[in-house]
Short mmCIF file of C-alpha atoms in Angstrom, two decimals:
data_model
loop_
_atom_site.label_atom_id
_atom_site.label_comp_id
_atom_site.label_asym_id
_atom_site.label_seq_id
_atom_site.Cartn_x
_atom_site.Cartn_y
_atom_site.Cartn_z
CA MET A 7 -9.88 -12.03 27.88
CA LEU A 8 -7.87 -9.23 29.45
CA ASN A 9 -8.88 -5.74 28.26
CA PHE A 10 -10.48 -7.02 25.07
CA ASP A 11 -13.76 -6.23 23.30
CA GLU A 12 -14.72 -9.25 21.21
CA GLN A 13 -17.51 -7.56 19.27
CA ARG A 14 -15.33 -4.61 18.36
CA PHE A 15 -12.65 -6.98 17.06
CA LEU A 16 -15.13 -8.94 14.96
CA ARG A 17 -16.70 -5.76 13.62
CA ILE A 18 -13.34 -4.37 12.48
CA GLN A 19 -12.00 -7.56 10.89
CA SER A 20 -15.36 -8.32 9.24
CA GLY A 21 -15.27 -4.75 7.95
CA ALA A 22 -11.93 -5.42 6.30
CA VAL A 23 -13.29 -8.60 4.70
CA ALA A 24 -16.35 -6.71 3.47
CA LEU A 25 -14.13 -4.28 1.53
CA ARG A 26 -12.87 -7.04 -0.74
CA HIS A 27 -15.73 -6.70 -3.27
CA ARG A 28 -15.07 -3.01 -3.93
CA LEU A 29 -11.32 -3.53 -3.84
CA ASP A 30 -11.72 -6.16 -6.54
CA ASP A 31 -13.92 -3.86 -8.64
CA VAL A 32 -11.43 -0.98 -8.40
CA ILE A 33 -8.44 -3.18 -9.26
CA ALA A 34 -10.34 -4.62 -12.23
CA ALA A 35 -11.10 -1.11 -13.49
CA CYS A 36 -7.49 0.02 -13.04
CA LEU A 37 -6.15 -2.94 -14.99
CA ALA A 38 -8.75 -2.47 -17.72
CA ASP A 39 -7.66 1.17 -17.96
CA GLY A 40 -4.07 0.14 -18.64
CA ALA A 41 -2.38 0.23 -15.23
CA GLU A 42 1.22 -0.86 -15.61
CA ASN A 43 2.42 -1.35 -12.03
CA ILE A 44 1.51 -0.97 -8.38
CA PHE A 45 3.25 0.87 -5.55
CA PHE A 46 2.58 0.14 -1.87
CA LEU A 47 3.60 3.41 -0.21
CA GLY A 48 2.84 3.50 3.49
CA THR A 49 4.72 5.17 6.32
CA GLY A 50 6.02 3.50 9.47
CA GLY A 51 4.03 0.55 10.72
CA ALA A 52 1.38 0.79 8.00
CA ALA A 53 4.13 0.44 5.40
CA ILE A 54 5.49 -2.70 7.04
CA LEU A 55 2.03 -4.28 7.00
CA MET A 56 1.92 -3.95 3.19
CA GLN A 57 5.04 -6.05 2.71
CA PRO A 58 3.47 -9.55 2.63
CA ALA A 59 1.09 -8.51 -0.16
CA ALA A 60 3.89 -6.86 -2.11
CA GLN A 61 6.06 -9.94 -1.63
CA LEU A 62 3.25 -12.19 -2.86
CA LEU A 63 2.94 -10.20 -6.09
CA GLN A 64 6.69 -9.97 -6.62
CA ARG A 65 7.04 -13.75 -6.39
CA LEU A 66 3.88 -15.06 -8.03
CA SER A 67 2.75 -12.33 -10.43
CA GLY A 68 4.25 -10.74 -13.51
CA PHE A 69 2.70 -7.39 -12.55
CA PRO A 70 5.53 -5.02 -11.57
CA THR A 71 5.25 -4.30 -7.84
CA PHE A 72 7.18 -1.74 -5.83
CA ILE A 73 7.40 -0.83 -2.17
CA ASP A 74 9.25 2.29 -1.13
CA MET A 75 9.50 5.05 1.49
CA PRO A 76 7.07 7.95 0.86
CA ALA A 77 9.50 10.41 2.46
CA GLU A 78 12.12 9.43 -0.12
CA ILE A 79 9.74 9.27 -3.07
CA VAL A 80 8.58 12.82 -2.30
CA ILE A 81 12.18 14.01 -2.63
CA THR A 82 13.51 11.82 -5.44
CA GLY A 83 10.49 10.56 -7.35
CA SER A 84 10.68 7.25 -9.19
CA ALA A 85 11.07 6.51 -12.89
CA ASN A 86 8.48 3.76 -12.46
CA LEU A 87 5.88 5.95 -10.76
CA THR A 88 3.75 7.32 -13.61
CA LYS A 89 0.16 8.13 -14.46
CA LYS A 90 -0.19 4.43 -15.27
CA SER A 91 0.64 3.40 -11.68
CA ILE A 92 -1.69 2.19 -8.97
CA VAL A 93 -0.59 3.67 -5.63
CA VAL A 94 -1.80 2.18 -2.34
CA ILE A 95 -1.43 4.50 0.66
CA PRO A 96 -2.40 2.99 4.05
CA SER A 97 -2.75 5.24 7.11
CA LEU A 98 -4.86 4.40 10.12
CA SER A 99 -5.14 8.03 11.18
CA GLY A 100 -5.43 9.37 7.64
CA THR A 101 -3.14 12.22 8.66
CA THR A 102 0.37 10.74 8.52
CA LYS A 103 2.61 13.64 7.52
CA GLU A 104 4.82 11.82 5.00
CA SER A 105 1.86 10.08 3.40
CA VAL A 106 -0.10 13.32 3.02
CA ALA A 107 2.91 14.89 1.28
CA LEU A 108 3.16 11.83 -0.96
CA LEU A 109 -0.51 12.12 -1.90
CA ALA A 110 0.05 15.61 -3.28
CA LYS A 111 3.04 14.44 -5.36
CA VAL A 112 1.23 11.39 -6.71
CA LYS A 113 -1.76 13.54 -7.64
CA GLU A 114 0.56 15.75 -9.72
CA ILE A 115 1.88 12.68 -11.52
CA GLY A 116 -1.65 11.47 -12.22
CA ALA A 117 -1.39 7.97 -10.76
CA THR A 118 -4.52 6.27 -9.42
CA VAL A 119 -4.52 6.43 -5.62
CA LEU A 120 -6.17 3.93 -3.29
CA THR A 121 -6.13 5.07 0.33
CA LEU A 122 -6.78 2.62 3.16
CA VAL A 123 -7.78 4.60 6.25
CA GLY A 124 -9.57 4.36 9.56
CA HIS A 125 -11.13 7.81 9.40
CA GLU A 126 -12.91 9.53 6.51
CA GLU A 127 -12.69 13.18 7.62
CA THR A 128 -8.92 13.36 7.07
CA PRO A 129 -6.59 14.39 4.23
CA LEU A 130 -6.10 10.79 3.11
CA GLY A 131 -9.72 9.92 3.83
CA LYS A 132 -10.79 12.63 1.41
CA GLY A 133 -7.88 12.70 -0.99
CA GLY A 134 -7.71 9.28 -2.61
CA ASP A 135 -9.26 8.48 -5.96
CA HIS A 136 -10.69 5.43 -4.23
CA VAL A 137 -10.97 5.59 -0.45
CA PHE A 138 -11.46 2.47 1.66
CA ILE A 139 -12.53 3.20 5.22
CA ASN A 140 -12.46 0.66 8.01
CA PHE A 141 -12.33 2.13 11.49
CA ALA A 142 -9.73 0.44 13.66
CA GLU A 143 -7.42 1.28 16.52
CA ASP A 144 -3.84 0.29 17.20
CA ASP A 145 -4.78 -3.07 18.73
CA THR A 146 -6.91 -4.13 15.74
CA SER A 147 -5.30 -2.42 12.74
CA CYS A 148 -2.71 -5.06 11.83
CA GLU A 149 -5.17 -7.74 10.81
CA SER A 150 -7.30 -5.18 8.95
CA PHE A 151 -4.40 -3.81 6.90
CA TYR A 152 -2.99 -7.28 6.21
CA LEU A 153 -6.37 -8.42 4.90
CA GLN A 154 -7.02 -5.36 2.72
CA SER A 155 -3.59 -5.52 1.08
CA LEU A 156 -3.92 -9.28 0.57
CA PHE A 157 -7.25 -8.76 -1.20
CA ILE A 158 -5.56 -6.22 -3.50
CA ALA A 159 -2.77 -8.65 -4.37
CA LEU A 160 -5.15 -11.56 -4.97
CA SER A 161 -7.37 -9.36 -7.14
CA ILE A 162 -4.46 -8.37 -9.37
CA MET A 163 -3.53 -12.02 -9.81
CA ARG A 164 -7.15 -12.93 -10.50
CA HIS A 165 -7.63 -10.39 -13.28
CA ARG A 166 -4.30 -11.31 -14.86
CA SER A 167 -5.27 -15.02 -14.81
CA GLU A 168 -2.37 -15.81 -12.50
CA ILE A 169 -4.36 -17.64 -9.85
CA ALA A 170 -6.60 -20.65 -10.46
CA ASN A 171 -8.32 -20.96 -7.08
CA TYR A 172 -9.19 -17.36 -6.28
CA GLU A 173 -12.77 -18.11 -5.18
CA GLN A 174 -11.62 -20.91 -2.88
CA ILE A 175 -9.04 -18.66 -1.21
CA ILE A 176 -11.53 -15.81 -0.81
CA GLY A 177 -14.11 -18.21 0.62
CA GLU A 178 -11.67 -19.32 3.29
CA LEU A 179 -10.62 -15.75 4.11
CA GLU A 180 -14.22 -14.71 4.68
CA GLY A 181 -14.36 -16.96 7.74
CA LEU A 182 -11.11 -15.68 9.17
CA PRO A 183 -12.44 -13.11 11.70
CA GLN A 184 -14.22 -15.77 13.75
CA LEU A 185 -11.21 -18.07 13.51
CA LEU A 186 -8.91 -15.32 14.74
CA LEU A 187 -11.15 -14.76 17.72
CA ALA A 188 -10.92 -18.47 18.51
CA VAL A 189 -7.11 -18.24 18.27
CA LYS A 190 -7.14 -15.42 20.82
CA HIS A 191 -9.25 -17.49 23.22
CA SER A 192 -7.00 -20.53 22.81
CA TYR A 193 -3.85 -18.52 23.56
CA GLU A 194 -5.09 -16.33 26.39
CA GLN A 195 -3.79 -18.62 29.14
CA LYS A 196 -0.31 -18.62 27.58
CA ALA A 197 -0.14 -14.93 26.65
CA GLU A 198 0.94 -13.74 30.09
CA ALA A 199 3.88 -16.16 30.16
CA PHE A 200 5.16 -14.91 26.81
CA ALA A 201 4.65 -11.32 27.95
CA ARG A 202 6.85 -12.04 30.98
CA ILE A 203 9.60 -13.20 28.63
CA LEU A 204 9.40 -9.86 26.83
CA ALA A 205 9.32 -7.96 30.11
CA GLY A 206 12.25 -9.96 31.44
CA SER A 207 14.93 -8.46 29.20
CA HIS A 208 15.78 -4.91 28.21
CA TYR A 209 16.95 -6.03 24.77
CA HIS A 210 15.65 -8.60 22.30
CA ILE A 211 16.79 -9.88 18.93
CA ILE A 212 13.56 -10.44 17.03
CA THR A 213 13.55 -12.42 13.81
CA GLY A 214 11.49 -14.26 11.21
CA ALA A 215 11.42 -15.08 7.50
CA GLY A 216 9.05 -15.00 4.56
CA ASN A 217 5.76 -13.22 5.05
CA VAL A 218 6.08 -13.21 8.86
CA TRP A 219 9.32 -11.24 8.80
CA PRO A 220 7.33 -7.99 8.41
CA GLU A 221 5.37 -8.85 11.56
CA ALA A 222 8.64 -9.41 13.43
CA PHE A 223 9.92 -6.03 12.20
CA TYR A 224 6.59 -4.37 13.03
CA TYR A 225 6.31 -5.82 16.52
CA GLY A 226 9.85 -4.92 17.41
CA MET A 227 9.65 -1.36 16.09
CA CYS A 228 6.05 -0.31 16.70
CA ILE A 229 5.13 -2.21 19.86
CA LEU A 230 8.24 -3.05 21.85
CA GLU A 231 10.17 0.11 20.95
CA GLU A 232 7.48 2.74 20.41
CA MET A 233 4.86 1.54 22.86
CA GLN A 234 7.01 -0.13 25.53
CA TRP A 235 10.45 1.52 25.18
CA ILE A 236 12.13 -1.89 25.03
CA ARG A 237 15.22 -2.03 22.81
CA THR A 238 15.07 -4.52 19.95
CA ARG A 239 17.18 -5.66 17.03
CA PRO A 240 14.81 -6.81 14.28
CA VAL A 241 16.80 -8.90 11.79
CA HIS A 242 15.61 -11.10 8.94
CA ALA A 243 16.32 -14.78 9.52
CA SER A 244 18.48 -14.95 6.38
CA ASP A 245 20.60 -12.04 7.66
CA PHE A 246 20.88 -13.53 11.12
CA PHE A 247 23.96 -15.45 10.01
CA HIS A 248 25.69 -12.40 8.59
CA GLY A 249 26.55 -10.48 11.73
CA THR A 250 23.87 -10.99 14.35
CA LEU A 251 24.88 -14.54 15.24
CA GLU A 252 28.06 -13.16 16.84
CA LEU A 253 25.94 -11.41 19.48
CA ILE A 254 24.43 -14.65 20.75
CA GLU A 255 25.39 -15.61 24.29
CA LYS A 256 23.68 -17.60 27.01
CA ASP A 257 21.61 -14.69 28.33
CA VAL A 258 20.75 -12.97 25.02
CA SER A 259 17.01 -13.00 24.30
CA ILE A 260 15.91 -14.13 20.84
CA ILE A 261 12.27 -13.93 19.79
CA LEU A 262 11.61 -16.07 16.71
CA PHE A 263 8.40 -15.91 14.67
CA LYS A 264 7.62 -18.91 12.46
CA GLY A 265 5.02 -18.94 9.69
CA GLU A 266 3.85 -21.58 7.27
CA ASP A 267 4.93 -20.34 3.85
CA GLN A 268 7.81 -21.73 1.80
CA LEU A 269 10.37 -19.70 3.75
CA ARG A 270 9.81 -21.55 7.03
CA PRO A 271 13.14 -23.46 6.70
CA LEU A 272 15.00 -20.15 7.17
CA ALA A 273 13.36 -19.81 10.60
CA ASP A 274 14.16 -23.46 11.38
CA ARG A 275 17.83 -22.69 10.71
CA VAL A 276 17.84 -19.87 13.28
CA GLN A 277 16.05 -22.06 15.82
CA ASN A 278 18.50 -24.92 15.36
CA PHE A 279 21.49 -22.63 15.83
CA ALA A 280 20.22 -20.39 18.61
CA SER A 281 18.97 -23.21 20.81
CA SER A 282 22.57 -24.36 21.23
CA TYR A 283 23.94 -21.02 22.39
CA THR A 284 21.27 -19.17 24.39
CA ASP A 285 18.82 -20.24 27.04
CA LYS A 286 16.54 -17.33 26.13
CA LEU A 287 15.05 -18.44 22.82
CA ALA A 288 11.27 -17.92 22.59
CA VAL A 289 9.39 -19.21 19.54
CA LEU A 290 5.93 -18.15 18.38
CA ASP A 291 4.76 -20.54 15.66
CA THR A 292 1.52 -20.18 13.69
CA ALA A 293 1.48 -23.94 13.09
CA ASP A 294 0.49 -24.35 16.74
CA PHE A 295 -2.93 -22.76 16.18
CA PRO A 296 -5.90 -24.67 14.72
CA LEU A 297 -7.67 -22.91 11.86
CA PRO A 298 -10.56 -25.25 10.91
CA GLY A 299 -11.47 -25.06 7.25
CA ILE A 300 -8.29 -23.23 6.23
CA SER A 301 -6.18 -25.07 3.67
CA PRO A 302 -2.38 -25.32 3.96
CA GLU A 303 -1.99 -22.80 1.12
CA VAL A 304 -4.16 -20.22 2.84
CA ARG A 305 -2.56 -20.93 6.21
CA GLY A 306 0.68 -19.85 4.57
CA LEU A 307 -0.93 -16.64 3.30
CA VAL A 308 -2.44 -15.69 6.66
CA SER A 309 0.51 -16.53 8.92
CA PRO A 310 1.32 -12.85 9.59
CA ILE A 311 -2.34 -12.20 10.41
CA VAL A 312 -2.40 -15.05 12.92
CA LEU A 313 0.79 -13.79 14.54
CA ALA A 314 -0.64 -10.28 14.79
CA THR A 315 -3.76 -11.53 16.52
CA VAL A 316 -1.75 -13.59 19.03
CA LEU A 317 0.70 -10.77 19.69
CA GLU A 318 -2.17 -8.44 20.56
CA ARG A 319 -2.98 -10.77 23.45
CA ILE A 320 0.66 -10.78 24.53
CA SER A 321 0.79 -6.97 24.37
CA ALA A 322 -2.33 -6.66 26.49
CA HIS A 323 -0.60 -8.56 29.26
CA LEU A 324 2.76 -6.87 28.70
CA GLU A 325 1.44 -3.37 29.38
CA VAL A 326 -0.07 -4.57 32.68
CA ILE A 327 3.04 -6.45 33.77
CA ARG A 328 5.26 -3.42 33.07
CA ASN A 329 2.69 -0.85 34.23
CA HIS A 330 3.29 0.91 30.93
CA PRO A 331 0.12 1.51 28.86
CA LEU A 332 0.56 0.98 25.14
CA ALA A 333 -0.71 4.51 24.51
CA THR A 334 2.09 6.14 26.54
CA ARG A 335 4.56 8.13 24.43
CA ARG A 336 7.38 10.56 25.11
CA TYR A 337 7.83 12.03 21.65
CA TYR A 338 5.50 10.43 19.09
CA LYS A 339 2.88 13.03 18.14
CA ARG A 340 3.78 14.91 21.32
CA VAL A 341 6.68 17.09 20.23
CA ALA A 342 7.74 18.70 16.95
CA TYR A 343 10.01 16.57 14.75
#
């Protein structure tokens, strides 16, 4: 595969899976100690990657779950953020400015802080009450963060007796790293063609629904905009028909991500409409990828992870096609802001 280290990928994703035992122990202790809610408070891309887990809890658990902007919470606070809160702060670098400021505020409140980081010798790597370290880099961090946050959500549901098949789900997730590698291999021959679609327009509407909408948002903002300087309009599939549809013409590029959770019909609706009005509709569907041993329920849970692993292959080809390395920046961490 182009510019890809298989063993590094497996090591990082297996590392995320290996954290699930301690994550479960910490969540159990927090709940036993009277935790009343959970906040997922990441910044930028890391925040977006927490959304599927937060969504899962909000829809299937009675445990109050919040997701907010650290930069805003630092200024305004939240009536629900108390010493009885669990706060999850993800940051690959461990140095994200807004998240470091949040950590200080949350410490004053007395909430229990779980930090998910790639580097220990950092403010967030040292500052959490419970620190979970799994080294990753930009091309491997999505799957790792998705998995860690999913384990947190499943653990909460387990200890609140809100999930009957926890062990079955966990058993299937433990085999996911190898399955993801197989997905990459199976898609490699198609990745360049999809990358050429992305390189072929200066502007894309990028959309999805359910737990793959965050991956659509993330890919548009963090990869196409930040790393490739390609303009995008990320829009949720349910909002597509409240404004965005009027922008659709024959030559307007639409990138549609489809997952396998209950919200898939919202993506079908966009596909049915858009295919009649543009000849630049590209669909990336997790249902196209075999995942032996993964049940339909778990396929629905891991749809954003599968998309992330496929999109990494597309990005690897995109940076070559455009002669624009993913690490190239004009402003991000290069100038004061």
